[in-house]
Short mmCIF file of C-alpha atoms and ligand atoms in Angstrom, two decimals:
data_model
loop_
_atom_site.label_atom_id
_atom_site.label_comp_id
_atom_site.label_asym_id
_atom_site.label_seq_id
_atom_site.Cartn_x
_atom_site.Cartn_y
_atom_site.Cartn_z
CA MET A 210 8.49 -18.19 -38.39
CA ARG A 211 5.19 -19.78 -37.16
CA LEU A 212 2.11 -19.45 -39.41
CA TYR A 213 -1.42 -19.19 -38.11
CA PRO A 214 -4.20 -19.63 -40.66
CA ARG A 215 -5.80 -16.28 -39.74
CA SER A 216 -2.63 -14.26 -39.12
CA LEU A 217 -2.28 -11.18 -41.07
CA ARG A 218 0.92 -12.50 -42.57
CA VAL A 219 -1.07 -15.60 -44.14
CA GLN A 220 -3.87 -13.29 -45.13
CA LEU A 221 -1.50 -10.78 -46.86
CA CYS A 222 0.27 -13.66 -48.51
CA ALA A 223 -3.10 -15.11 -49.72
CA TRP A 224 -4.20 -11.92 -51.10
CA TYR A 225 -0.88 -11.23 -52.93
CA VAL A 226 -0.89 -14.78 -54.36
CA ALA A 227 -4.51 -14.54 -55.41
CA LEU A 228 -3.91 -11.13 -57.13
CA THR A 229 -0.79 -12.22 -58.89
CA MET A 230 -2.50 -15.33 -60.21
CA ILE A 231 -5.50 -13.41 -61.34
CA CYS A 232 -3.45 -10.94 -63.11
CA MET A 233 -1.02 -13.64 -64.51
CA SER A 234 -4.16 -15.80 -65.75
CA ALA A 235 -5.77 -12.74 -67.27
CA LEU A 236 -2.61 -11.82 -69.06
CA GLY A 237 -2.13 -15.41 -70.35
CA VAL A 238 -5.74 -15.67 -71.64
CA PHE A 239 -5.52 -12.15 -73.28
CA SER A 240 -2.13 -12.87 -74.97
CA TYR A 241 -3.42 -16.41 -76.24
CA LEU A 242 -6.62 -14.84 -77.60
CA TYR A 243 -4.88 -11.80 -79.14
CA LEU A 244 -2.31 -14.10 -80.72
CA ARG A 245 -4.98 -16.38 -82.21
CA HIS A 246 -6.89 -13.24 -83.51
CA ALA A 247 -3.73 -11.73 -85.00
CA LEU A 248 -2.76 -14.96 -86.83
CA ALA A 249 -6.29 -15.44 -88.23
CA SER A 250 -6.69 -11.95 -89.43
CA SER A 251 -3.11 -11.89 -90.97
CA ARG A 252 -3.97 -15.19 -92.82
CA GLU A 253 -7.36 -13.75 -94.00
CA GLN A 254 -5.46 -10.64 -95.29
CA THR A 255 -3.02 -12.81 -97.09
CA MET A 256 -5.82 -14.92 -98.71
CA GLN A 257 -7.78 -11.78 -99.65
CA LYS A 258 -4.67 -10.41 -101.61
CA ARG A 259 -4.43 -13.92 -103.20
CA GLU A 260 -7.77 -13.74 -104.48
CA ASN A 261 -7.36 -10.31 -105.77
CA ARG A 262 -4.20 -11.58 -107.61
CA LEU A 263 -6.07 -14.56 -109.03
CA LEU A 264 -8.98 -12.37 -110.25
CA ARG A 265 -6.53 -9.97 -111.89
CA TYR A 266 -4.71 -12.74 -113.51
CA VAL A 267 -7.68 -14.69 -115.10
CA ARG A 268 -9.38 -11.41 -116.02
CA GLU A 269 -6.34 -9.74 -117.67
CA GLU A 270 -4.18 -12.71 -118.69
CA PRO A 271 -1.15 -10.72 -119.24
CA HIS A 272 0.97 -13.57 -120.63
CA VAL A 273 -1.61 -14.90 -123.15
CA LYS A 274 -2.76 -13.05 -126.16
CA VAL A 275 -5.39 -15.44 -127.30
CA ALA A 276 -8.69 -16.13 -125.25
CA THR A 277 -8.00 -19.07 -122.87
CA PRO A 278 -10.61 -21.21 -121.09
CA LEU A 279 -11.13 -20.31 -117.45
CA SER A 280 -10.00 -23.69 -116.24
CA GLU A 281 -6.68 -23.22 -118.22
CA SER A 282 -6.08 -19.84 -116.66
CA LEU A 283 -6.87 -21.26 -113.15
CA ARG A 284 -4.34 -24.14 -113.78
CA ARG A 285 -1.59 -21.74 -114.83
CA PHE A 286 -2.34 -19.65 -111.71
CA GLY A 287 -2.41 -22.76 -109.58
CA LEU A 288 1.05 -23.87 -110.99
CA ALA A 289 2.54 -20.65 -109.62
CA SER A 290 0.99 -21.08 -106.19
CA PRO A 291 2.38 -22.93 -103.19
CA ASP A 292 1.39 -26.75 -102.89
CA SER A 293 -0.12 -26.24 -99.47
CA ASP A 294 -2.63 -23.84 -101.12
CA LEU A 295 -5.96 -25.21 -102.28
CA LEU A 296 -8.12 -23.62 -105.09
CA GLN A 297 -11.55 -25.01 -105.93
CA VAL A 298 -13.89 -23.30 -108.54
CA TYR A 299 -17.38 -24.56 -109.13
CA THR A 300 -20.31 -23.20 -111.13
CA PRO A 301 -23.47 -22.23 -109.08
CA ALA A 302 -24.97 -25.44 -110.29
CA GLY A 303 -22.17 -27.31 -108.55
CA VAL A 304 -20.17 -28.26 -111.74
CA LYS A 305 -16.62 -28.36 -111.15
CA ILE A 306 -14.32 -25.93 -113.22
CA TYR A 307 -11.05 -26.33 -111.34
CA PRO A 308 -9.22 -28.53 -110.60
CA GLU A 309 -10.01 -30.62 -113.68
CA LEU A 310 -8.74 -33.84 -112.09
CA ASN A 311 -11.14 -35.35 -109.67
CA VAL A 312 -8.61 -35.26 -106.77
CA GLY A 313 -9.10 -33.99 -103.15
CA LEU A 314 -12.39 -33.26 -101.28
CA ARG A 315 -14.66 -30.33 -102.01
CA VAL A 316 -14.64 -27.89 -99.12
CA ALA A 317 -18.45 -27.48 -98.22
CA TRP A 318 -20.18 -24.25 -99.17
CA PRO A 319 -21.62 -22.15 -96.47
CA ALA A 320 -25.46 -22.15 -96.10
CA SER A 321 -25.72 -18.33 -96.93
CA PRO A 322 -24.44 -16.76 -100.12
CA CYS A 323 -21.03 -15.15 -100.20
CA GLN A 324 -21.31 -11.86 -102.00
CA ILE A 325 -18.47 -10.63 -99.95
CA PRO A 326 -15.84 -13.11 -99.00
CA CYS A 327 -16.79 -15.63 -96.20
CA PHE A 328 -14.22 -17.13 -93.99
CA GLN A 329 -14.09 -20.35 -92.00
CA VAL A 330 -11.75 -22.95 -90.40
CA THR A 331 -12.16 -26.54 -91.61
CA THR A 332 -10.22 -29.69 -91.40
CA LEU A 333 -9.55 -31.53 -94.60
CA GLY A 334 -7.32 -34.54 -95.05
CA GLY A 335 -5.94 -34.29 -91.55
CA HIS A 336 -4.95 -30.63 -91.95
CA ASN A 337 -6.46 -27.58 -90.50
CA LEU A 338 -7.32 -25.02 -93.28
CA ARG A 339 -8.34 -21.35 -93.22
CA VAL A 340 -11.00 -21.07 -96.05
CA LEU A 341 -11.97 -18.02 -98.16
CA GLN A 342 -15.20 -18.54 -100.21
CA HIS A 343 -16.51 -15.88 -102.52
CA ASP A 344 -19.26 -15.81 -105.45
CA VAL A 345 -17.43 -13.92 -108.04
CA VAL A 346 -17.98 -13.16 -111.88
CA ILE A 347 -15.10 -14.00 -114.07
CA ASN A 348 -15.11 -12.95 -117.67
CA GLY A 349 -19.03 -12.86 -117.50
CA GLN A 350 -19.24 -16.19 -115.77
CA GLU A 351 -20.56 -16.55 -112.34
CA VAL A 352 -18.55 -18.86 -110.17
CA MET A 353 -18.13 -20.21 -106.61
CA LEU A 354 -14.49 -19.55 -105.69
CA THR A 355 -12.89 -21.45 -102.72
CA MET A 356 -9.33 -20.75 -101.78
CA ALA A 357 -7.63 -22.34 -98.58
CA GLY A 358 -4.37 -22.43 -96.90
CA VAL A 359 -3.07 -24.85 -94.28
CA ILE A 360 -2.72 -23.30 -90.99
CA ASP A 361 -1.29 -26.22 -88.95
CA GLU A 362 1.66 -24.09 -87.93
CA HIS A 363 -0.79 -21.62 -86.35
CA TYR A 364 -2.12 -24.27 -84.15
CA ASP A 365 1.39 -25.30 -83.25
CA ILE A 366 2.38 -21.78 -82.38
CA LEU A 367 -0.76 -21.40 -80.19
CA ARG A 368 -0.19 -24.81 -78.48
CA THR A 369 3.46 -23.90 -77.52
CA VAL A 370 2.17 -20.46 -76.12
CA ARG A 371 -0.48 -22.36 -74.08
CA ASN A 372 1.92 -25.05 -72.90
CA SER A 373 4.54 -22.48 -71.83
CA TYR A 374 1.95 -20.68 -69.78
CA MET A 375 0.96 -24.10 -68.14
CA ILE A 376 4.59 -24.46 -67.08
CA PHE A 377 4.98 -20.81 -66.18
CA LEU A 378 1.87 -20.55 -64.00
CA PRO A 379 2.98 -23.04 -61.27
CA LEU A 380 6.27 -21.54 -61.17
CA MET A 381 4.65 -18.04 -60.68
CA LEU A 382 2.42 -19.56 -58.11
CA THR A 383 5.46 -20.80 -56.11
CA ALA A 384 7.32 -17.65 -56.59
CA SER A 385 4.34 -15.47 -55.45
CA ILE A 386 3.85 -17.70 -52.41
CA VAL A 387 7.37 -17.37 -51.33
CA GLY A 388 7.47 -13.62 -52.24
CA GLY A 389 4.19 -12.98 -50.36
CA LEU A 390 5.49 -14.62 -47.26
CA VAL A 391 8.70 -12.88 -47.36
CA LEU A 392 6.98 -9.52 -48.07
CA GLY A 393 4.38 -10.18 -45.32
CA HIS A 394 7.11 -11.13 -42.92
CA ARG A 395 9.23 -8.06 -43.54
CA ALA A 396 6.11 -5.71 -43.36
CA LEU A 397 5.17 -7.25 -39.97
CA VAL A 398 8.51 -7.75 -38.26
CA PRO A 399 8.15 -4.19 -36.64
CA VAL A 400 4.55 -5.26 -35.55
CA ASP A 401 5.99 -8.26 -33.91
CA ARG A 402 8.69 -6.21 -32.20
CA MET A 403 5.97 -3.77 -30.91
CA THR A 404 3.88 -6.74 -29.60
CA LEU A 405 6.74 -8.22 -27.93
CA ALA A 406 7.59 -4.72 -26.33
CA ALA A 407 3.94 -4.11 -25.39
CA HIS A 408 3.86 -7.53 -23.55
CA SER A 409 6.67 -6.60 -21.44
CA ILE A 410 5.06 -3.19 -20.34
CA SER A 411 3.18 -3.50 -17.14
CA ILE A 412 1.24 -1.07 -15.05
CA HIS A 413 4.25 -0.91 -12.69
CA ASP A 414 6.54 0.26 -15.40
CA LEU A 415 4.80 2.75 -17.73
CA THR A 416 7.90 4.51 -18.47
CA ARG A 417 8.87 2.12 -21.14
CA ARG A 418 7.90 2.72 -24.75
CA LEU A 419 7.43 0.77 -28.01
CA PRO A 420 10.34 0.70 -30.50
CA VAL A 421 9.51 3.26 -33.28
CA PRO A 422 10.69 2.07 -36.85
CA GLN A 423 11.95 5.02 -38.67
CA THR A 424 10.07 4.08 -41.93
CA GLY A 425 7.76 6.96 -42.28
CA ASP A 426 4.74 4.56 -42.81
CA GLU A 427 1.62 3.53 -40.94
CA ILE A 428 3.56 1.29 -38.66
CA GLN A 429 5.78 4.21 -37.45
CA ARG A 430 2.59 6.18 -36.98
CA LEU A 431 0.97 3.29 -35.11
CA ALA A 432 4.09 3.01 -32.78
CA GLU A 433 4.01 6.81 -32.16
CA THR A 434 0.49 6.84 -31.39
CA TRP A 435 0.64 3.98 -28.86
CA ASN A 436 3.55 5.66 -27.30
CA GLN A 437 1.48 8.84 -26.92
CA VAL A 438 -1.24 6.61 -25.28
CA LEU A 439 1.36 5.16 -23.03
CA ALA A 440 2.52 8.65 -22.09
CA ARG A 441 -1.23 9.62 -21.25
CA LEU A 442 -1.58 6.48 -19.33
CA GLU A 443 1.59 7.03 -17.40
CA SER A 444 0.47 10.61 -16.47
CA ALA A 445 -3.06 9.14 -15.52
CA VAL A 446 -1.60 6.48 -13.41
CA ALA A 447 0.82 9.00 -11.69
CA HIS A 448 -2.16 11.36 -10.96
CA LEU A 449 -4.14 8.38 -9.72
CA THR A 450 -1.21 7.24 -7.56
CA GLN A 451 -0.82 10.86 -6.17
CA PHE A 452 -4.55 11.08 -5.73
CA THR A 453 -4.70 7.71 -3.83
CA SER A 454 -1.97 8.85 -1.54
CA ASP A 455 -3.78 12.21 -1.19
CA ILE A 456 -7.05 10.53 -0.37
CA SER A 457 -5.43 8.27 2.18
CA HIS A 458 -3.63 11.19 3.73
CA ASP A 459 -6.83 13.35 3.71
CA LEU A 460 -9.04 10.53 5.14
CA ARG A 461 -6.33 9.77 7.70
CA THR A 462 -5.88 13.15 8.92
CA THR A 463 -9.79 13.54 9.23
CA ILE A 464 -9.98 10.26 11.15
CA THR A 465 -7.11 11.41 13.31
CA VAL A 466 -8.67 14.66 14.06
CA MET A 467 -12.07 13.08 14.92
CA LEU A 468 -10.33 10.37 16.98
CA SER A 469 -7.99 12.63 18.91
CA THR A 470 -10.97 15.07 19.54
CA ALA A 471 -13.08 12.36 21.00
CA GLN A 472 -10.24 10.83 22.96
CA LEU A 473 -9.42 14.20 24.32
CA SER A 474 -12.87 14.78 25.37
CA LEU A 475 -13.37 11.45 27.00
CA ARG A 476 -10.14 11.61 29.03
CA ARG A 477 -11.79 13.59 31.86
CA GLU A 478 -15.06 15.19 32.73
CA ARG A 479 -15.66 18.29 30.46
CA SER A 480 -18.07 21.18 30.42
CA SER A 481 -20.93 21.09 27.93
CA GLU A 482 -19.24 23.86 25.92
CA ASP A 483 -16.21 21.74 25.56
CA TYR A 484 -18.17 18.94 24.39
CA GLN A 485 -20.15 21.12 21.86
CA GLU A 486 -16.86 22.35 20.66
CA ALA A 487 -15.41 18.87 20.01
CA LEU A 488 -18.75 17.75 18.32
CA LYS A 489 -18.50 20.90 16.03
CA THR A 490 -14.98 19.69 15.11
CA VAL A 491 -16.18 16.17 14.26
CA VAL A 492 -19.37 17.63 12.31
CA HIS A 493 -16.90 19.88 10.29
CA GLU A 494 -14.69 16.90 9.43
CA CYS A 495 -17.48 14.86 8.56
CA GLU A 496 -18.99 17.55 6.31
CA SER A 497 -15.64 18.16 4.34
CA THR A 498 -15.12 14.32 4.03
CA THR A 499 -18.72 13.95 2.76
CA SER A 500 -18.35 16.64 0.22
CA PHE A 501 -15.04 15.08 -0.98
CA LEU A 502 -16.70 11.68 -1.31
CA ASP A 503 -19.61 13.37 -3.10
CA ASP A 504 -17.09 14.74 -5.63
CA LEU A 505 -15.75 11.33 -6.18
CA LEU A 506 -19.06 9.76 -6.54
CA ALA A 507 -20.03 12.51 -9.02
CA LEU A 508 -16.92 11.79 -11.06
CA ALA A 509 -17.62 8.04 -11.04
CA ARG A 510 -21.11 8.71 -12.27
CA ILE A 511 -20.03 10.89 -15.03
CA ASP A 512 -17.49 8.11 -16.10
CA ALA A 513 -20.16 5.61 -16.00
CA SER A 514 -22.41 7.96 -17.92
CA GLN A 515 -25.18 7.56 -15.16
CA GLN A 516 -25.46 11.10 -14.16
CA ASN A 517 -29.16 12.06 -14.92
CA VAL A 518 -29.42 15.46 -16.62
CA GLU A 519 -32.83 17.02 -16.64
CA LEU A 520 -32.77 20.35 -18.62
CA ALA A 521 -35.44 22.87 -17.97
CA ALA A 522 -35.75 26.70 -18.06
CA ILE A 523 -34.09 28.04 -14.76
CA SER A 524 -33.25 31.39 -13.54
CA LEU A 525 -29.47 31.58 -13.43
CA SER A 526 -29.50 34.73 -11.23
CA SER A 527 -31.88 33.13 -8.61
CA ILE A 528 -29.50 30.11 -8.24
CA ILE A 529 -26.40 32.13 -8.03
CA TRP A 530 -28.02 34.48 -5.38
CA GLU A 531 -29.10 31.43 -3.37
CA VAL A 532 -25.48 29.83 -3.54
CA ALA A 533 -23.80 33.22 -2.71
CA GLU A 534 -26.08 33.64 0.28
CA HIS A 535 -25.27 30.02 1.36
CA LEU A 536 -21.57 30.72 1.08
CA ARG A 537 -21.59 34.08 2.53
CA PRO A 538 -20.70 32.84 6.04
CA ARG A 539 -17.68 31.16 4.82
CA ALA A 540 -16.51 34.36 3.29
CA TRP A 541 -17.34 36.35 6.35
CA LEU A 542 -15.25 33.87 8.53
CA LYS A 543 -12.23 35.05 6.36
CA SER A 544 -13.39 38.81 6.59
CA GLN A 545 -13.77 38.58 2.77
CA THR A 546 -16.28 40.88 0.81
CA LEU A 547 -18.58 38.79 -1.33
CA GLU A 548 -20.50 40.79 -3.86
CA ALA A 549 -23.11 39.75 -6.25
CA GLN A 550 -24.13 41.62 -9.41
CA LEU A 551 -27.15 39.60 -11.03
CA ALA A 552 -28.87 40.60 -14.27
CA SER A 553 -32.57 40.15 -14.00
CA ASP A 554 -34.64 37.88 -16.10
CA ALA A 555 -31.63 35.67 -16.75
CA TRP A 556 -32.92 32.40 -17.93
CA ILE A 557 -30.96 29.41 -19.18
CA LEU A 558 -31.76 25.83 -20.16
CA GLY A 559 -30.14 23.88 -17.39
CA ASP A 560 -30.33 21.25 -14.64
CA PRO A 561 -30.82 23.29 -11.36
CA ALA A 562 -28.83 20.88 -9.14
CA LEU A 563 -25.82 20.85 -11.64
CA VAL A 564 -25.79 24.61 -12.04
CA ARG A 565 -25.90 24.94 -8.19
CA ARG A 566 -22.95 22.62 -8.03
CA LEU A 567 -21.09 24.44 -10.68
CA SER A 568 -21.45 27.82 -8.89
CA VAL A 569 -20.58 26.22 -5.54
CA ILE A 570 -17.35 24.96 -6.81
CA LEU A 571 -16.21 28.36 -8.48
CA ILE A 572 -17.37 30.46 -5.46
CA GLU A 573 -15.92 28.00 -2.89
CA ASN A 574 -12.62 28.10 -4.86
CA ALA A 575 -12.73 31.87 -4.90
CA ILE A 576 -13.07 31.91 -1.02
CA LYS A 577 -10.54 29.24 -0.63
CA TYR A 578 -7.67 30.73 -2.65
CA THR A 579 -8.16 34.30 -1.65
CA PRO A 580 -6.54 35.54 1.57
CA GLU A 581 -8.33 37.18 4.54
CA HIS A 582 -9.78 40.58 3.77
CA GLY A 583 -9.98 39.70 0.03
CA ARG A 584 -12.69 40.62 -2.45
CA ILE A 585 -14.89 38.13 -4.47
CA LYS A 586 -17.41 39.24 -7.08
CA VAL A 587 -19.95 37.00 -8.58
CA SER A 588 -21.86 38.41 -11.51
CA VAL A 589 -24.48 37.19 -14.05
CA LEU A 590 -24.05 39.39 -17.18
CA ARG A 591 -25.90 39.48 -20.35
CA SER A 592 -23.62 39.12 -23.54
CA GLU A 593 -24.18 38.96 -27.30
CA GLU A 594 -23.86 35.13 -27.22
CA GLY A 595 -26.05 34.58 -24.14
CA LEU A 596 -25.42 34.85 -20.39
CA LYS A 597 -22.15 34.89 -18.63
CA LEU A 598 -21.60 33.77 -15.03
CA GLU A 599 -18.28 35.35 -13.77
CA VAL A 600 -16.65 34.66 -10.44
CA SER A 601 -13.64 36.81 -9.83
CA ASP A 602 -11.29 37.29 -6.85
CA ASN A 603 -8.12 39.19 -5.89
CA GLY A 604 -6.49 36.14 -4.39
CA MET A 605 -3.32 34.07 -5.01
CA GLY A 606 -4.13 33.59 -8.72
CA ILE A 607 -2.84 30.85 -10.75
CA ALA A 608 0.64 30.53 -12.34
CA ALA A 609 0.77 30.41 -16.09
CA GLU A 610 2.17 26.92 -16.23
CA ASP A 611 -0.72 25.59 -14.04
CA LEU A 612 -3.41 27.19 -16.09
CA PRO A 613 -3.78 24.52 -18.75
CA LYS A 614 -4.00 21.78 -16.15
CA ILE A 615 -6.31 23.08 -13.53
CA PHE A 616 -9.38 21.44 -15.20
CA ASP A 617 -7.68 18.02 -15.15
CA ARG A 618 -8.70 15.52 -12.53
CA PHE A 619 -6.88 15.58 -9.35
CA TYR A 620 -4.73 18.47 -10.43
CA ARG A 621 -3.78 21.01 -7.65
CA SER A 622 -1.12 23.43 -8.02
CA ASP A 623 1.78 23.29 -5.70
CA ALA A 624 0.83 26.46 -4.04
CA SER A 625 -2.77 25.22 -3.25
CA ARG A 626 -1.40 21.98 -2.22
CA ASN A 627 0.66 23.45 0.58
CA ARG A 628 -2.53 25.18 1.98
CA ASP A 629 -4.59 23.80 4.81
CA GLU A 630 -7.58 24.66 2.84
CA GLY A 631 -8.30 22.99 -0.49
CA GLY A 632 -9.86 19.95 -1.71
CA SER A 633 -8.99 16.98 -4.00
CA GLY A 634 -8.45 18.59 -7.26
CA LEU A 635 -11.85 17.36 -8.52
CA GLY A 636 -13.95 20.52 -8.39
CA LEU A 637 -13.00 22.12 -11.64
CA ALA A 638 -12.97 18.85 -13.57
CA ILE A 639 -16.69 18.37 -12.37
CA ALA A 640 -17.42 22.04 -13.31
CA LYS A 641 -15.97 21.57 -16.90
CA TRP A 642 -18.27 18.69 -17.29
CA ILE A 643 -21.25 20.50 -15.98
CA ALA A 644 -20.48 23.36 -18.41
CA HIS A 645 -20.10 20.95 -21.12
CA THR A 646 -23.42 19.20 -20.46
CA HIS A 647 -25.12 22.77 -20.72
CA THR A 648 -23.41 23.59 -23.98
CA ALA A 649 -21.73 26.32 -22.13
CA SER A 650 -17.95 27.12 -22.44
CA ILE A 651 -15.66 27.58 -19.33
CA GLU A 652 -12.63 29.87 -19.23
CA VAL A 653 -10.23 31.33 -16.69
CA ARG A 654 -8.11 34.47 -16.69
CA SER A 655 -5.39 34.66 -13.99
CA GLY A 656 -1.87 35.41 -13.01
CA GLU A 657 0.14 34.74 -10.05
CA TRP A 658 -1.15 37.03 -7.14
CA SER A 659 -3.27 39.10 -9.39
CA GLY A 660 -6.56 37.25 -8.88
CA SER A 661 -8.48 34.89 -10.92
CA THR A 662 -11.80 35.20 -13.07
CA PHE A 663 -13.58 32.16 -14.01
CA SER A 664 -16.32 32.74 -16.67
CA VAL A 665 -19.02 30.41 -17.91
CA SER A 666 -20.83 31.37 -21.05
CA PHE A 667 -24.34 29.84 -21.39
CA PRO A 668 -26.38 30.07 -24.59
CA VAL A 669 -29.36 32.50 -24.38
CA LEU A 670 -32.87 31.21 -23.71
CA GLU A 671 -35.97 33.43 -24.66
CA THR A 672 -36.94 35.58 -21.66
CA GLY A 673 -40.07 35.42 -19.63
CA LEU A 674 -40.29 31.54 -19.59
CA ASP A 675 -41.56 30.17 -16.28
CA GLU A 676 -39.61 27.35 -14.82
CA ARG A 677 -42.78 25.29 -14.08
CA SER A 678 -44.63 26.27 -17.23
CA VAL A 679 -42.19 25.04 -19.93
CA GLY A 680 -41.59 21.31 -20.50
CA THR A 681 -38.19 19.89 -21.30
CA SER A 682 -39.23 18.81 -24.82
CA LYS A 683 -40.46 22.32 -25.73
CA LEU A 684 -37.13 23.69 -24.64
CA LYS A 685 -35.32 21.11 -26.66
CA THR A 686 -37.10 22.41 -29.79
CA LEU A 687 -36.16 26.03 -28.95
CA PHE A 688 -32.64 25.15 -28.60
CA HIS A 689 -32.46 22.54 -31.51
CA LEU A 690 -30.93 20.15 -29.13
P1 ADP B 759 -9.35 21.82 -5.40
O1 ADP B 759 -10.09 20.88 -4.78
O2 ADP B 759 -7.84 21.66 -5.21
O3 ADP B 759 -9.92 23.19 -5.17
P2 ADP B 759 -10.16 22.28 -8.16
O4 ADP B 759 -10.25 21.23 -9.28
O5 ADP B 759 -11.43 22.98 -7.75
O6 ADP B 759 -9.55 21.53 -6.85
O7 ADP B 759 -9.08 23.29 -8.53
C1 ADP B 759 -7.91 22.95 -9.07
C2 ADP B 759 -6.83 23.85 -8.85
O8 ADP B 759 -7.09 25.07 -9.43
C3 ADP B 759 -6.73 24.19 -7.23
O9 ADP B 759 -5.93 23.16 -6.64
C4 ADP B 759 -6.02 25.52 -7.41
O10 ADP B 759 -4.54 25.39 -7.59
C5 ADP B 759 -6.49 26.09 -8.66
N1 ADP B 759 -7.57 27.17 -8.37
C6 ADP B 759 -8.94 26.88 -8.62
N2 ADP B 759 -9.65 28.09 -8.48
C7 ADP B 759 -8.79 29.00 -8.09
C8 ADP B 759 -8.81 30.34 -7.63
N3 ADP B 759 -10.03 31.11 -7.65
N4 ADP B 759 -7.67 31.03 -7.35
C9 ADP B 759 -6.46 30.31 -7.48
N5 ADP B 759 -6.39 29.14 -7.78
C10 ADP B 759 -7.50 28.40 -8.02
#
């Protein structure tokens, strides 16, 4: 297992170790402080009880019937106390009442008065003492009472706890580094496998997929998502390959037609009608190739987001009328009827060139995919949402399984691929993009040999706007673009 400083494995391990260490240190410090506080308060409670016992004893003196001096009472009480406990009683003037013998050192009195018991820790004679000091009145006499108990064993306990943490922490650090590395390794093994598999997938073999660990976690979702991406890539590359072979075939056919037409014409002297016929063929081939290359260029611009879209108020009906008239000869050549039903005052916010192109694509398709003597109807209708452009025909229709795919780039149904007419499978992809740019929706209703109806719904624009008089910015405000 090789470790790189910035690898996810090392980072995960570092986070894991850092968090464990922070938690352990916090726990250690908290336990230590809590224990220290618990020991101190328990000792203070014990001392408080001892003071109460002392006061009760000297005030009530249950064993002695005659009055006893205070020092004597304190001595008796002291005799019954453990040796380690210290008792000192002074008058406020500093005169010692107990112990009578001048032994031991006096515990210093705090600067402020101790009407309620004062506690402190001090060192006396090499021992640590917890001290209770209290100004009390015993049998009418004001005294300064000091009681103290040795707390050396508390320090021993605290030291032992601290030392065990000091030993425990490095052990925990080592265990958490090892644990972090093992956990990181286990978590990232599937990622390594996926990386290895991804390395071996090339553009020439997109059928392969990444291994999917059945763990139900994010890694499984990641692998599945990548496999979906690969599937889309595979299908796109398959389309592109198909498209490249289609283009090569189309261009080759065009060149072959033009070449053979020219060669045939040059083989011997021809009449001027023959030459004209030959030139017409060449012009037709050039025109269809130009339109094909235009489609390709348009898509390339769309992909590179370089297509300029200038929105302005335009009359949809005028544009459709113009396009229908332009394509009428094509329909006439196939003895088709081309009807137009156009609502007046049909304004939309659009780019005239793009809307023209959209209608050319839809009407041309209707002509292409409708047999001779067929009927094509182009309408601009007013609907509740806005304006609807409808192009319907009674042609070959579209099979249900093809319907979801016809707006994909390069997609051509098998039926249309077998025909002489037909293009590259780019038209509807461009139409969809144009509709999208105009915040319009594009839909198709069709069935095999029951004709097709393509409809594009544009949002409505206020009527009576003049194309030249309305600026794009004003229209943008109207439409809240
Ligand atoms: P093409 O250049 O092949 O016409 P399009 O993108 O314009 O490409 O259309 C994609 C496919 O949709 C066509 O190949 C055809 O199968 C189908 N199609 C489009 N319009 C019609 C229509 N009016 N009638 C039947 N099929 C159609």
